[in-house]
GROMACS .gro file of C-alpha atoms in nm:
model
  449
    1UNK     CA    1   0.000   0.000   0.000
    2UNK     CA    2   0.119   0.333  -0.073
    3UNK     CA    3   0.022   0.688  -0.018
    4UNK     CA    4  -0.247   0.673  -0.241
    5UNK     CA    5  -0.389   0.344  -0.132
    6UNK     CA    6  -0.423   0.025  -0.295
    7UNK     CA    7  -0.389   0.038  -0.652
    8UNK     CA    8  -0.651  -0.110  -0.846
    9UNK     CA    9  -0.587  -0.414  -1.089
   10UNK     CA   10  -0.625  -0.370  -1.483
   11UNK     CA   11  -0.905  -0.567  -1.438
   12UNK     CA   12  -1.059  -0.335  -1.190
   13UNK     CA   13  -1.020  -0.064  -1.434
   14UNK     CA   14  -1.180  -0.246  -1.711
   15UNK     CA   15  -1.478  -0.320  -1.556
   16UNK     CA   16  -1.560   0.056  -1.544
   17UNK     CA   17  -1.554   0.069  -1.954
   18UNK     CA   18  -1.899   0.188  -2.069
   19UNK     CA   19  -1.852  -0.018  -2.397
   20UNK     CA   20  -1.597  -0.284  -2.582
   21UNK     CA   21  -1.491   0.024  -2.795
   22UNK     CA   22  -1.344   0.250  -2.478
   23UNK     CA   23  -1.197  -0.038  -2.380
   24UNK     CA   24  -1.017  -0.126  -2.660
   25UNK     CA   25  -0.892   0.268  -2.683
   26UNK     CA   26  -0.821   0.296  -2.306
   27UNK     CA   27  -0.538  -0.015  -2.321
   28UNK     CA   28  -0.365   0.207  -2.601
   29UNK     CA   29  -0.332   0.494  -2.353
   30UNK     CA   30  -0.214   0.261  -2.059
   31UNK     CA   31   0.123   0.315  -2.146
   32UNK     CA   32   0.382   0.613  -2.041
   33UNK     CA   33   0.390   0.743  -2.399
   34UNK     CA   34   0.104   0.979  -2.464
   35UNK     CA   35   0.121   1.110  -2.064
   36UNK     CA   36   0.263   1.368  -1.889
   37UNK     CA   37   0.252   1.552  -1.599
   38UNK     CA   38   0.109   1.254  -1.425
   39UNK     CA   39   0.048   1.235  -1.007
   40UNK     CA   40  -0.178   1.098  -0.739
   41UNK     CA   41  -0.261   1.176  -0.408
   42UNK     CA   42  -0.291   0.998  -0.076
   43UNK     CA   43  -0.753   1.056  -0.114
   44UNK     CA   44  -0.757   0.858  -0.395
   45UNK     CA   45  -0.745   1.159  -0.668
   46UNK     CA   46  -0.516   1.066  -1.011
   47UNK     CA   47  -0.417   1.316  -1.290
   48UNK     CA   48  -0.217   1.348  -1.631
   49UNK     CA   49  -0.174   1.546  -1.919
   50UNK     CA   50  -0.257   1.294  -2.260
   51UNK     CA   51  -0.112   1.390  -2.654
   52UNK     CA   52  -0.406   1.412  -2.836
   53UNK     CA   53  -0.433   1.562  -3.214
   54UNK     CA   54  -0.479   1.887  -3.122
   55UNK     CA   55  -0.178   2.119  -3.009
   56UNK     CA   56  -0.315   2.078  -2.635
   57UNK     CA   57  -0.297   1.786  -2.462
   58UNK     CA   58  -0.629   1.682  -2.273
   59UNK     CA   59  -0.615   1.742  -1.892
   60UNK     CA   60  -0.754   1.412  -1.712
   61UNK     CA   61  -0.866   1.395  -1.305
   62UNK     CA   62  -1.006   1.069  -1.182
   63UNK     CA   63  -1.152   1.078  -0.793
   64UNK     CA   64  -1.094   0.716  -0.734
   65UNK     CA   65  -1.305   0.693  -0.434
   66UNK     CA   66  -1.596   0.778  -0.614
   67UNK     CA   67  -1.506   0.665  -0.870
   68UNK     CA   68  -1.527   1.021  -1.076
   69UNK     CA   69  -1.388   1.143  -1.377
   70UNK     CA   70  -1.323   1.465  -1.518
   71UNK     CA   71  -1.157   1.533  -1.885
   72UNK     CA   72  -1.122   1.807  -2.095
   73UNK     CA   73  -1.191   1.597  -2.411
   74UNK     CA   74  -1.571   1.622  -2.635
   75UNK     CA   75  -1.630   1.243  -2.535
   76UNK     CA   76  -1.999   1.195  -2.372
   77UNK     CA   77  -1.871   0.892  -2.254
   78UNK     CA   78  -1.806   0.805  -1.834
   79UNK     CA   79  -1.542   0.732  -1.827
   80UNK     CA   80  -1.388   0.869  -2.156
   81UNK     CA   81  -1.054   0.674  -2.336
   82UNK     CA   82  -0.824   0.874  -2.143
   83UNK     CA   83  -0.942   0.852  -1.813
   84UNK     CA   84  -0.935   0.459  -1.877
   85UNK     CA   85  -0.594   0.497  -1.975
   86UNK     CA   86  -0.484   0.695  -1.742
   87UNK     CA   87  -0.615   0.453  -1.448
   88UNK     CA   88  -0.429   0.159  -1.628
   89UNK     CA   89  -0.109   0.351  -1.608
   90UNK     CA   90  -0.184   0.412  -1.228
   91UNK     CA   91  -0.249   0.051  -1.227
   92UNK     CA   92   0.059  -0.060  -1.386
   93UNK     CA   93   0.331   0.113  -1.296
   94UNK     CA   94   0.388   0.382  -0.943
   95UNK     CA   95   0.679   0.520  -1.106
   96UNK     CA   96   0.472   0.647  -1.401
   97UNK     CA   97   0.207   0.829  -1.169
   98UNK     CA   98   0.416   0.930  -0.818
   99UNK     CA   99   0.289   1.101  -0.526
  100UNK     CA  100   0.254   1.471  -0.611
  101UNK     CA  101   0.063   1.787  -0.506
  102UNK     CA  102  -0.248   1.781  -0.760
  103UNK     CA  103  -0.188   2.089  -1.014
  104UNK     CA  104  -0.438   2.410  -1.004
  105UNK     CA  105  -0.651   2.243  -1.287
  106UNK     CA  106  -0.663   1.919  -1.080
  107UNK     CA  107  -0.728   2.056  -0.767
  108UNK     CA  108  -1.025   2.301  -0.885
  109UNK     CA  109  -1.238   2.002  -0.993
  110UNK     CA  110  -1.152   1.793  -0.671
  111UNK     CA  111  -1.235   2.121  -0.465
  112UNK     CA  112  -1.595   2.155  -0.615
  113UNK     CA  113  -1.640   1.770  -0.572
  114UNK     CA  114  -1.585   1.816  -0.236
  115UNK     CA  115  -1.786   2.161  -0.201
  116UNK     CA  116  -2.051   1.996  -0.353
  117UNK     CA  117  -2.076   1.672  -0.147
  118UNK     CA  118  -2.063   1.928   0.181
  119UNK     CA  119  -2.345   2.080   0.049
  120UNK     CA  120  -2.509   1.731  -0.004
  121UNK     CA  121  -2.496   1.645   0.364
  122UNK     CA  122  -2.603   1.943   0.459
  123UNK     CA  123  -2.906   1.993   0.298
  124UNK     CA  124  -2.971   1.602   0.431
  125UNK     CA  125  -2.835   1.704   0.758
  126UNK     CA  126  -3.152   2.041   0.749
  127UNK     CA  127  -3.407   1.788   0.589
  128UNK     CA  128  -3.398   2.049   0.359
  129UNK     CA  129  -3.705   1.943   0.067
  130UNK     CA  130  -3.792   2.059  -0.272
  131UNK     CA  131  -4.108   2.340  -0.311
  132UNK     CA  132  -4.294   2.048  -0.516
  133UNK     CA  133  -4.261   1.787  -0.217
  134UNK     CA  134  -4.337   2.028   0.034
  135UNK     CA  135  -4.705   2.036  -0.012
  136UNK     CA  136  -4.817   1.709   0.100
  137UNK     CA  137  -5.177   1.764  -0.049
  138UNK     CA  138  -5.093   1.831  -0.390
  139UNK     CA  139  -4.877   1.516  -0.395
  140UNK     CA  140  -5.186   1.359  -0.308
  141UNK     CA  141  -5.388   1.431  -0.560
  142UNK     CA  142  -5.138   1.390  -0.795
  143UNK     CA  143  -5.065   1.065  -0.605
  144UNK     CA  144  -5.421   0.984  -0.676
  145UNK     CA  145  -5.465   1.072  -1.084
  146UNK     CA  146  -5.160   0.854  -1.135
  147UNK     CA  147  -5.327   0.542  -0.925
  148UNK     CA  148  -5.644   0.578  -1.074
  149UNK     CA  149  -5.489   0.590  -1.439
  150UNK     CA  150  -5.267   0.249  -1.361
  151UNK     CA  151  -5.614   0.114  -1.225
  152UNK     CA  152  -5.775   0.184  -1.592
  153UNK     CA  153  -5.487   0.043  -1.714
  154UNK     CA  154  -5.489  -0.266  -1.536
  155UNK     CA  155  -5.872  -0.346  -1.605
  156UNK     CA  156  -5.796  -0.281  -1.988
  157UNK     CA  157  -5.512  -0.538  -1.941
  158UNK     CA  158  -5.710  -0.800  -1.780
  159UNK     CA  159  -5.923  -0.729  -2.067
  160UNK     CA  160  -5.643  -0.857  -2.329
  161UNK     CA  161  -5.551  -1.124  -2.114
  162UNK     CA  162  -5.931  -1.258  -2.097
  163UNK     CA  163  -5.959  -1.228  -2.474
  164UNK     CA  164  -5.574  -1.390  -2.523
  165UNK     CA  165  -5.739  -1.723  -2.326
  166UNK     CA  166  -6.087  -1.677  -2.518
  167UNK     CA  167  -5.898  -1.702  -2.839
  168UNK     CA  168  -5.673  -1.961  -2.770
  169UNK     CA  169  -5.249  -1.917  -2.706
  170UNK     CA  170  -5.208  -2.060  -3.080
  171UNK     CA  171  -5.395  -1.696  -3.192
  172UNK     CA  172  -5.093  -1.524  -3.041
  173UNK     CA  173  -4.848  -1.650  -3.312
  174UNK     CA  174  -5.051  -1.553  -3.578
  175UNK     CA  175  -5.155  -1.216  -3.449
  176UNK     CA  176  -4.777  -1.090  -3.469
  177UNK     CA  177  -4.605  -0.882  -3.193
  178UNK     CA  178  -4.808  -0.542  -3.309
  179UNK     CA  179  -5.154  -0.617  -3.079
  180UNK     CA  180  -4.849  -0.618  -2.764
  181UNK     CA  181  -4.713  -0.328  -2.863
  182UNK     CA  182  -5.020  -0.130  -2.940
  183UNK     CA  183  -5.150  -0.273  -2.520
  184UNK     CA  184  -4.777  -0.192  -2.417
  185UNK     CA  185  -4.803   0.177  -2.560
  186UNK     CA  186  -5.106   0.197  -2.363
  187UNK     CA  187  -4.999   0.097  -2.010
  188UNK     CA  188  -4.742   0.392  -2.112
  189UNK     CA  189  -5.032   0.612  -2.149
  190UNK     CA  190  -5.157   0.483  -1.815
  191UNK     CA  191  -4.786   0.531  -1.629
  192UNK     CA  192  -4.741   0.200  -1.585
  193UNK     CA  193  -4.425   0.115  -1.689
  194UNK     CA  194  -4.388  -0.169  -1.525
  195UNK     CA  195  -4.690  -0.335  -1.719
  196UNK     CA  196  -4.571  -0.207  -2.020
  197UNK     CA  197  -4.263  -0.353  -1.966
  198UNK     CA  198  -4.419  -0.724  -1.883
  199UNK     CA  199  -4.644  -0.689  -2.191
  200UNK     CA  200  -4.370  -0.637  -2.422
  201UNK     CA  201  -4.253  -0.959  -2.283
  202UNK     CA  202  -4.518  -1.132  -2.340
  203UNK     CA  203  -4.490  -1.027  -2.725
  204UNK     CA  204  -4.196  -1.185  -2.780
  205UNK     CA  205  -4.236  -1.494  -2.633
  206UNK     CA  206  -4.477  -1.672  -2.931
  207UNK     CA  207  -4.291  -1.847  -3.217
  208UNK     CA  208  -3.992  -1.829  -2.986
  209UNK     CA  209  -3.875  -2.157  -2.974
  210UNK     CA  210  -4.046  -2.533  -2.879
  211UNK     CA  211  -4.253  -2.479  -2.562
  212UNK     CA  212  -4.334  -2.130  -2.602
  213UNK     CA  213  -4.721  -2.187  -2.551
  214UNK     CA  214  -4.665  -2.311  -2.212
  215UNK     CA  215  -4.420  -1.980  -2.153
  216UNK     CA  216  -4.710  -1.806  -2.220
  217UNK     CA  217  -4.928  -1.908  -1.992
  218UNK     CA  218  -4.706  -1.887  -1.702
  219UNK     CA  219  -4.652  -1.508  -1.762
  220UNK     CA  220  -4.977  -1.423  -1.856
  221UNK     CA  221  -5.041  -1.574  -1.509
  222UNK     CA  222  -4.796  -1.322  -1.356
  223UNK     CA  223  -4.918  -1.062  -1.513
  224UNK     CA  224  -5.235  -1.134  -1.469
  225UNK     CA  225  -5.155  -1.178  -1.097
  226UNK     CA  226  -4.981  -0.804  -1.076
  227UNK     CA  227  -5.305  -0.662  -1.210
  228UNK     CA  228  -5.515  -0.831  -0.941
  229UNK     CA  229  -5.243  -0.733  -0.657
  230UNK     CA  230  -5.276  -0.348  -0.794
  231UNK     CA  231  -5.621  -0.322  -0.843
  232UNK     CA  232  -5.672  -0.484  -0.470
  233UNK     CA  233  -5.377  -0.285  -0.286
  234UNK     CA  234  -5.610  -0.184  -0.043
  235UNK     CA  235  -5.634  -0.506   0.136
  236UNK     CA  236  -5.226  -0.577   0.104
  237UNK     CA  237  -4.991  -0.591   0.375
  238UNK     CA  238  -4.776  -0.281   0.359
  239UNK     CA  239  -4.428  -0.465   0.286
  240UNK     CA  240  -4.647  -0.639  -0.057
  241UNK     CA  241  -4.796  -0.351  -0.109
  242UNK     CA  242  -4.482  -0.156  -0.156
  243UNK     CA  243  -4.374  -0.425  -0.401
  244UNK     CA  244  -4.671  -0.383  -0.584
  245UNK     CA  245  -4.607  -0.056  -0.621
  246UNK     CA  246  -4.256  -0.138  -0.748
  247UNK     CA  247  -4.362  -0.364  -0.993
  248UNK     CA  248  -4.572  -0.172  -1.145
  249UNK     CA  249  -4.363   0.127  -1.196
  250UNK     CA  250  -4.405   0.357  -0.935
  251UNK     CA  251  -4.087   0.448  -0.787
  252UNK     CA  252  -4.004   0.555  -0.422
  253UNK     CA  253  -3.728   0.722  -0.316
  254UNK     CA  254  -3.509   0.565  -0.067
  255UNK     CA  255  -3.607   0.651   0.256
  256UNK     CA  256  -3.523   0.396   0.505
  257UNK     CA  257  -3.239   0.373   0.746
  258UNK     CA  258  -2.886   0.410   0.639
  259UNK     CA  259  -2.680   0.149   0.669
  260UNK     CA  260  -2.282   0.230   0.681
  261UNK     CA  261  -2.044  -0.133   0.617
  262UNK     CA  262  -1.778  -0.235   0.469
  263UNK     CA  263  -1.933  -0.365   0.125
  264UNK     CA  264  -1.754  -0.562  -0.103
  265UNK     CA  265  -1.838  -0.498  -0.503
  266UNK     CA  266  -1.910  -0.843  -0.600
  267UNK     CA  267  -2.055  -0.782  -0.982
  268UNK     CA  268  -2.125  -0.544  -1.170
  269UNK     CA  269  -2.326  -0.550  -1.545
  270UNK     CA  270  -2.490  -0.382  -1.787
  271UNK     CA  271  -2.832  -0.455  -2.007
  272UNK     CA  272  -3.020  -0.304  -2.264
  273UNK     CA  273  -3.315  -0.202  -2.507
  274UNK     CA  274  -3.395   0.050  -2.737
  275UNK     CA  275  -3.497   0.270  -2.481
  276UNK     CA  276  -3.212   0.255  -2.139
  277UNK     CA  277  -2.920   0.130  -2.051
  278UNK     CA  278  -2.903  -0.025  -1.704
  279UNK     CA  279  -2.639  -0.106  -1.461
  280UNK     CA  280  -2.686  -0.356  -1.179
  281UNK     CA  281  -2.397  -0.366  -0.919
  282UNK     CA  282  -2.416  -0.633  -0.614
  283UNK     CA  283  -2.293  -0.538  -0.302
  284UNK     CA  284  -2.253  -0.734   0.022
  285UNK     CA  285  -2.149  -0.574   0.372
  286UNK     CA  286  -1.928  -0.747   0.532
  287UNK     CA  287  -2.050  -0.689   0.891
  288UNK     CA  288  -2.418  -0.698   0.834
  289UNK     CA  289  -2.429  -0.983   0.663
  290UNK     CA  290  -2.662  -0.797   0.381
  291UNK     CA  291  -2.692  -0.800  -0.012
  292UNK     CA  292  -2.785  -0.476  -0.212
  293UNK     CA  293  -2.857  -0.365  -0.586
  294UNK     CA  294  -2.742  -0.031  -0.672
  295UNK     CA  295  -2.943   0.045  -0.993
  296UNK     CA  296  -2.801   0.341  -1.218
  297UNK     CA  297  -2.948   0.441  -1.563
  298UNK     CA  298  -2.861   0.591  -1.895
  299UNK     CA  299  -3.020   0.647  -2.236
  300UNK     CA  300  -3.011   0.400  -2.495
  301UNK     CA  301  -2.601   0.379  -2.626
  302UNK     CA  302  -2.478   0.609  -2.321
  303UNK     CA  303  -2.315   0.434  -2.034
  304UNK     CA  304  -2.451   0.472  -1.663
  305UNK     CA  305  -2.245   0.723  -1.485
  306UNK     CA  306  -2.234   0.510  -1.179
  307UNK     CA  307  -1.923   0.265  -1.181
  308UNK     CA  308  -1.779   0.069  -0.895
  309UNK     CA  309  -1.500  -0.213  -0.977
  310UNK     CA  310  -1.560  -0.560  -0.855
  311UNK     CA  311  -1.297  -0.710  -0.636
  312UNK     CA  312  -1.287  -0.408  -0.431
  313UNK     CA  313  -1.415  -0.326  -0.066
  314UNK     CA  314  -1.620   0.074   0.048
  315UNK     CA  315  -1.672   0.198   0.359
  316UNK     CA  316  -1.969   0.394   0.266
  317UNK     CA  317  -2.376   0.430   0.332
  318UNK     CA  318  -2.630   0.281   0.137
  319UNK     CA  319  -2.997   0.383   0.196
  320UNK     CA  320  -3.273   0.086   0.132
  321UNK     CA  321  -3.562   0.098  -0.088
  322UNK     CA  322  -3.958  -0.029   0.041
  323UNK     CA  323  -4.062  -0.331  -0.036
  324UNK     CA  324  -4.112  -0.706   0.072
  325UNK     CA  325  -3.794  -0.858  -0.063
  326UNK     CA  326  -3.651  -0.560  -0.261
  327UNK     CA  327  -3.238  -0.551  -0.242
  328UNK     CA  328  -3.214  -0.213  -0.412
  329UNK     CA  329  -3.078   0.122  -0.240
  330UNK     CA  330  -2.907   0.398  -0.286
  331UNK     CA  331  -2.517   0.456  -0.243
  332UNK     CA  332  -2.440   0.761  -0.052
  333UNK     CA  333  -2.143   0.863   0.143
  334UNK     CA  334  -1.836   0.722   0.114
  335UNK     CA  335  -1.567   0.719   0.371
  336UNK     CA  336  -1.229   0.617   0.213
  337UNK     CA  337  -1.028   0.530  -0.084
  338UNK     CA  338  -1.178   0.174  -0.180
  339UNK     CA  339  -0.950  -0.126  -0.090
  340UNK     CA  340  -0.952  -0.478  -0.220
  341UNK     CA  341  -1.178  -0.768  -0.118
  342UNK     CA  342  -0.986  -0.980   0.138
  343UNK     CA  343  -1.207  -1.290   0.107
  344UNK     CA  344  -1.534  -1.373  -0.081
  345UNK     CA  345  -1.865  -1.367   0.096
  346UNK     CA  346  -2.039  -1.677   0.301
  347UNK     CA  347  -2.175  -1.915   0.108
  348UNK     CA  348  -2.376  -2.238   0.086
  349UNK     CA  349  -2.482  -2.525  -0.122
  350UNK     CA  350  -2.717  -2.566  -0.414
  351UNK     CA  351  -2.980  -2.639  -0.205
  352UNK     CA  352  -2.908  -2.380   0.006
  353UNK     CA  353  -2.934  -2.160  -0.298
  354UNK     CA  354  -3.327  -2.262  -0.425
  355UNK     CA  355  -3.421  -2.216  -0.067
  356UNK     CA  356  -3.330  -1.910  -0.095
  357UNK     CA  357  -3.485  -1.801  -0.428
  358UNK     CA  358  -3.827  -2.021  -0.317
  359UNK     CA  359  -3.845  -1.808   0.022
  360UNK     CA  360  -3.774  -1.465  -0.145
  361UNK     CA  361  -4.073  -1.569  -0.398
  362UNK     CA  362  -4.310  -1.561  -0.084
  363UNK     CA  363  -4.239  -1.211  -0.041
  364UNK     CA  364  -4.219  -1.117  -0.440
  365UNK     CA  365  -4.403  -1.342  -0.690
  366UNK     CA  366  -4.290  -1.134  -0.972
  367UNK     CA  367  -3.887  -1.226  -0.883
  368UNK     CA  368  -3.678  -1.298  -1.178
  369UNK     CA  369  -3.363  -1.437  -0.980
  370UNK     CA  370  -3.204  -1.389  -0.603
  371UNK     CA  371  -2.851  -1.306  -0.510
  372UNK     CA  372  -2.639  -1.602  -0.406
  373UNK     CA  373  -2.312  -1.731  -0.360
  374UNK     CA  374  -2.261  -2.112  -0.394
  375UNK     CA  375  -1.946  -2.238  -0.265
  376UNK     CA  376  -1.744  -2.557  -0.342
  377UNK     CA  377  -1.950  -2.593  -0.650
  378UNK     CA  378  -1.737  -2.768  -1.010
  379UNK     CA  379  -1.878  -2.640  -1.344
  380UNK     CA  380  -1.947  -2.935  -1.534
  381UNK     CA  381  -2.085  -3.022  -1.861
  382UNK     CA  382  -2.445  -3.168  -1.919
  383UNK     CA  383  -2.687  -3.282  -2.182
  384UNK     CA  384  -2.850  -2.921  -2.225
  385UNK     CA  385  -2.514  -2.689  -2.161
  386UNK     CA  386  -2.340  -2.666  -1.808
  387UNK     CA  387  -2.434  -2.681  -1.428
  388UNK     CA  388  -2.293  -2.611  -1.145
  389UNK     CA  389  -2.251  -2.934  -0.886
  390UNK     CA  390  -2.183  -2.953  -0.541
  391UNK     CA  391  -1.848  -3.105  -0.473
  392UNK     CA  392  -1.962  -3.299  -0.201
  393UNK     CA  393  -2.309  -3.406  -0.284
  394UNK     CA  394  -2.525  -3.510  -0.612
  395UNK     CA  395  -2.724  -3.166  -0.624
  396UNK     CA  396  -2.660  -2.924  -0.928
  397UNK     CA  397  -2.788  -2.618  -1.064
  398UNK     CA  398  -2.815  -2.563  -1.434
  399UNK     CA  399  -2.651  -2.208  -1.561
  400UNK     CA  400  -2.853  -2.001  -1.753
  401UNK     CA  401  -2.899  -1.961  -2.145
  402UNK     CA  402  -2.933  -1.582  -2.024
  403UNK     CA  403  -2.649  -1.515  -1.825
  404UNK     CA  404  -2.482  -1.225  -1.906
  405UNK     CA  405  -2.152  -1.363  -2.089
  406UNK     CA  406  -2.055  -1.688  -2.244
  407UNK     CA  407  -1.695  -1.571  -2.217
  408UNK     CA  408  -1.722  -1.561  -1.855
  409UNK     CA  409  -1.818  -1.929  -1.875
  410UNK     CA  410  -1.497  -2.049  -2.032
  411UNK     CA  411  -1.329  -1.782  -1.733
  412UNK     CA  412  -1.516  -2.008  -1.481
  413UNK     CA  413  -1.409  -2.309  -1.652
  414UNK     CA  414  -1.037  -2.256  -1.647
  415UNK     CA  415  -1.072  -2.101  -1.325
  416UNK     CA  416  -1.175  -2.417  -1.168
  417UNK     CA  417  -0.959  -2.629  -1.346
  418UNK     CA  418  -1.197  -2.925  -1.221
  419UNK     CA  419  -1.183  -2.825  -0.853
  420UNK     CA  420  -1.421  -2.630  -0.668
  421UNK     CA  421  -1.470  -2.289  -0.666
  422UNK     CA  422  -1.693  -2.034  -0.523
  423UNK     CA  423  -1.939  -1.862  -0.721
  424UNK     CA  424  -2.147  -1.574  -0.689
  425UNK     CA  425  -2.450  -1.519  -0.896
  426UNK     CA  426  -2.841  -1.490  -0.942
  427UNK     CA  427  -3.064  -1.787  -0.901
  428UNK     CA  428  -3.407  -1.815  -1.072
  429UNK     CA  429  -3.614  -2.002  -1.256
  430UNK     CA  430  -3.388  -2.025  -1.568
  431UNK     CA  431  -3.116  -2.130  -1.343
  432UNK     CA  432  -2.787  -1.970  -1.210
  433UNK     CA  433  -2.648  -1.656  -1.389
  434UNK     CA  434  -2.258  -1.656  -1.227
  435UNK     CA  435  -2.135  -1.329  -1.235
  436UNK     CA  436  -1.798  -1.344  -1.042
  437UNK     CA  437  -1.591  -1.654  -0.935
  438UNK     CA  438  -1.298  -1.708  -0.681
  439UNK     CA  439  -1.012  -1.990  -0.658
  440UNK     CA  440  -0.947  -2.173  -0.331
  441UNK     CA  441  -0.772  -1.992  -0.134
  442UNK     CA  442  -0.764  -1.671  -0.316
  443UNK     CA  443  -0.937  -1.361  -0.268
  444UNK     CA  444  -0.900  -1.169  -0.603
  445UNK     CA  445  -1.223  -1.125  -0.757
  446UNK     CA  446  -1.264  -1.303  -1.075
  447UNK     CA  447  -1.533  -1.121  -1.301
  448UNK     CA  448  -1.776  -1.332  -1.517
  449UNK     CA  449  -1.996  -1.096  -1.700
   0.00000   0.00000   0.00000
């Protein structure tokens, strides 16, 4: 460890590439060639000058513990080329980026970070509020136009659903994908997003492959299911209610306790539609035993700005979200440069891992998949793809068509060599999506997505 803390791996810094394209560009800037000027300081901040085509070089800041970025280049992308390639030179090498007073230009941007998170927690601190939230009867009524349009909604769905079963599942193929998207364009109307979102669904699922009939069914159910829930939330415990709510789409902000740890960053991915770009990173806190989501968002082709490497360990506050079974929250302070993971988290078996999924279902029907870490598990081949199996017992757990990257399968593979590994992942009802992976013995984080 050094002034500036632990340095990151190139792995680390990888991870925080908003597409293959940055990536590719930022490993031609890891080198000493196009920097100069270069320094870092003992909280976490790391700055260079790179050669671009211009006569002036670009002037690159990168706030680590955030992690930040700041460059003087046109790219709309967080974090740009440079700033990739300037945290793989930090990476590589301490003699290319020594311990050095940040420079004026460096030190302004820092400064205003800084002014700006004081500000922050002091407008927390005040329980200062916006004009708009502080009258608590117009939010009601508005509140109340927005619940009673998702309840027209959700009548006019059950409406399509009844006339889906009247016709037969069959009709579905031959109707095409426009019927969904005309009944998806109307939950819109109805600010539903959430429906809209599970009706879209269901329009892709006929003529998808053998079975699809019976795919059908079972999310017509579920949808069919959320429609009841919402237009009964009146007679819902609170805790479903709240999920509910979720589902749907109507969003809450985080209000419950906050809840300071040490977490670990255990995965982090990216997925997207024509619409958004979303980030999912896993956390788990080390002395509270807990697992959160930290959700971030960007239009369709732009990167989230919200980046934290796997492998590596915050002391910071994360804020929960409402709802029976809901993981999300909200990152807020952090206290320290990050540090790396000295172990991976607990773990059980297989078993252990369905149990888990099947009791977070009681609280959230609608649940795609659960956090969970499997340990001494052996990827091994099967009829239908891979599995994971316990290494002491005849239980397995098929891996996902959908996980996020076949590459990180082959990673997992080699990792394990044929010995047992531990695994972290989501478990649902398509099986077990692993999304980072560590050897016996060895606490570097291996990432899978």
């Amino acid at each position: 460890m050094n002034q500036q803390g632990v340095r990151w791996t190139a792995e680390q810094v990888l991870d925080l590439a908003p597409d293959a394209a940055s990536r590719k560009a930022g490993s031609r800037l890891g080198t000493a060639g196009p920097w100069s000027e270069t320094g870092g300081s003992g909280a976490g901040a790391v700055w260079g000058l790179c050669k671009g085509s211009g006569s002036r070089p670009y002037a690159t800041v990168v706030d680590t513990s955030g992690p930040a970025y700041k460059c003087s280049c046109p790219s709309r992308k967080f974090p740009c080329k440079h700033a990739l390639g300037l945290l793989l030179l930090w990476a590589g090498d301490e003699g290319t980026v020594p311990d050095a007073e940040a420079p004026g230009w460096a030190e302004e941007w820092l400064a205003g970070r800084r002014t700006r998170e004081r500000r922050q927690e002091d407008r927390a601190a005040d329980g200062e509020r916006s004009p708009r939230a502080a009258d608590p009867e117009a939010a009601r009524r508005r509140a109340e136009r927005r619940a009673a349009r998702i309840s027209a909604g959700a009548a006019e769905l059950e409406q399509r659903l009844a006339d889906l079963l009247r016709g037969g599942l069959a009709a579905a193929e031959r109707s095409g994908y426009g019927p969904w998207e005309e009944t998806a364009a109307r939950m819109v109307d109805a600010q539903a997003p959430g429906l809209a979102a599970r009706v879209r669904e269901l329009g892709a699922i006929p003529g998808s492959g053998q079975g699809w009939p019976v795919r059908l069914l079972e999310e017509s159910a579920l949808v069919h299911l959320l429609d009841r829930a919402w237009l009964g939330i009146d007679r819902l415990p609170e805790s479903l209610a709240a999920t509910v709510r979720t589902r749907v789409g109507l969003t809450a902000p985080a209000e419950g306790p906050a809840v300071r740890d040490d977490w670990l960053v255990l995965a982090q991915y990216d997925s997207s539609d024509a619409r958004l770009t979303t980030r999912r990173i896993w956390l788990y806190g080390r002395g509270t035993g807990r697992t959160a989501l930290l959700l971030s968002f960007g239009a369709a082709g732009r990167a989230p700005q919200l980046a934290l490497p796997p492998g590596l360990t915050i002391d910071a506050e994360i804020v929960p979200h409402a709802g029976a079974g809901q993981l999300r929250a909200e990152l807020r302070e952090q206290f320290g440069a990050p540090v790396p993971v000295e172990s991976p988290p607990p773990g059980g078996s297989t078993e252990d891992a369905l149990a888990a999924y099947g009791t977070a279902l009681g609280d959230d029907p609608w649940l795609e998949s659960w956090p969970v870490t499997l340990t001494d598990v052996i990827p091994v081949p099967s009829d239908d793809g891979w599995q994971l199996a316990d290494a002491g017992g005849p239980q397995a757990l098929p891996i996902a068509p959908t996980a996020p990257s076949r590459a990180g399968l082959w990673r997992l593979v080699a990792l394990s060599g044929g010995g047992p590994v531990t695994v972290f992942g989501e478990c649902g009802h398509r099986g077990f999506a692993p999304l980072a992976a560590w050897s016996a013995g060895s606490p570097e984080t291996v990432t899978l997505t």
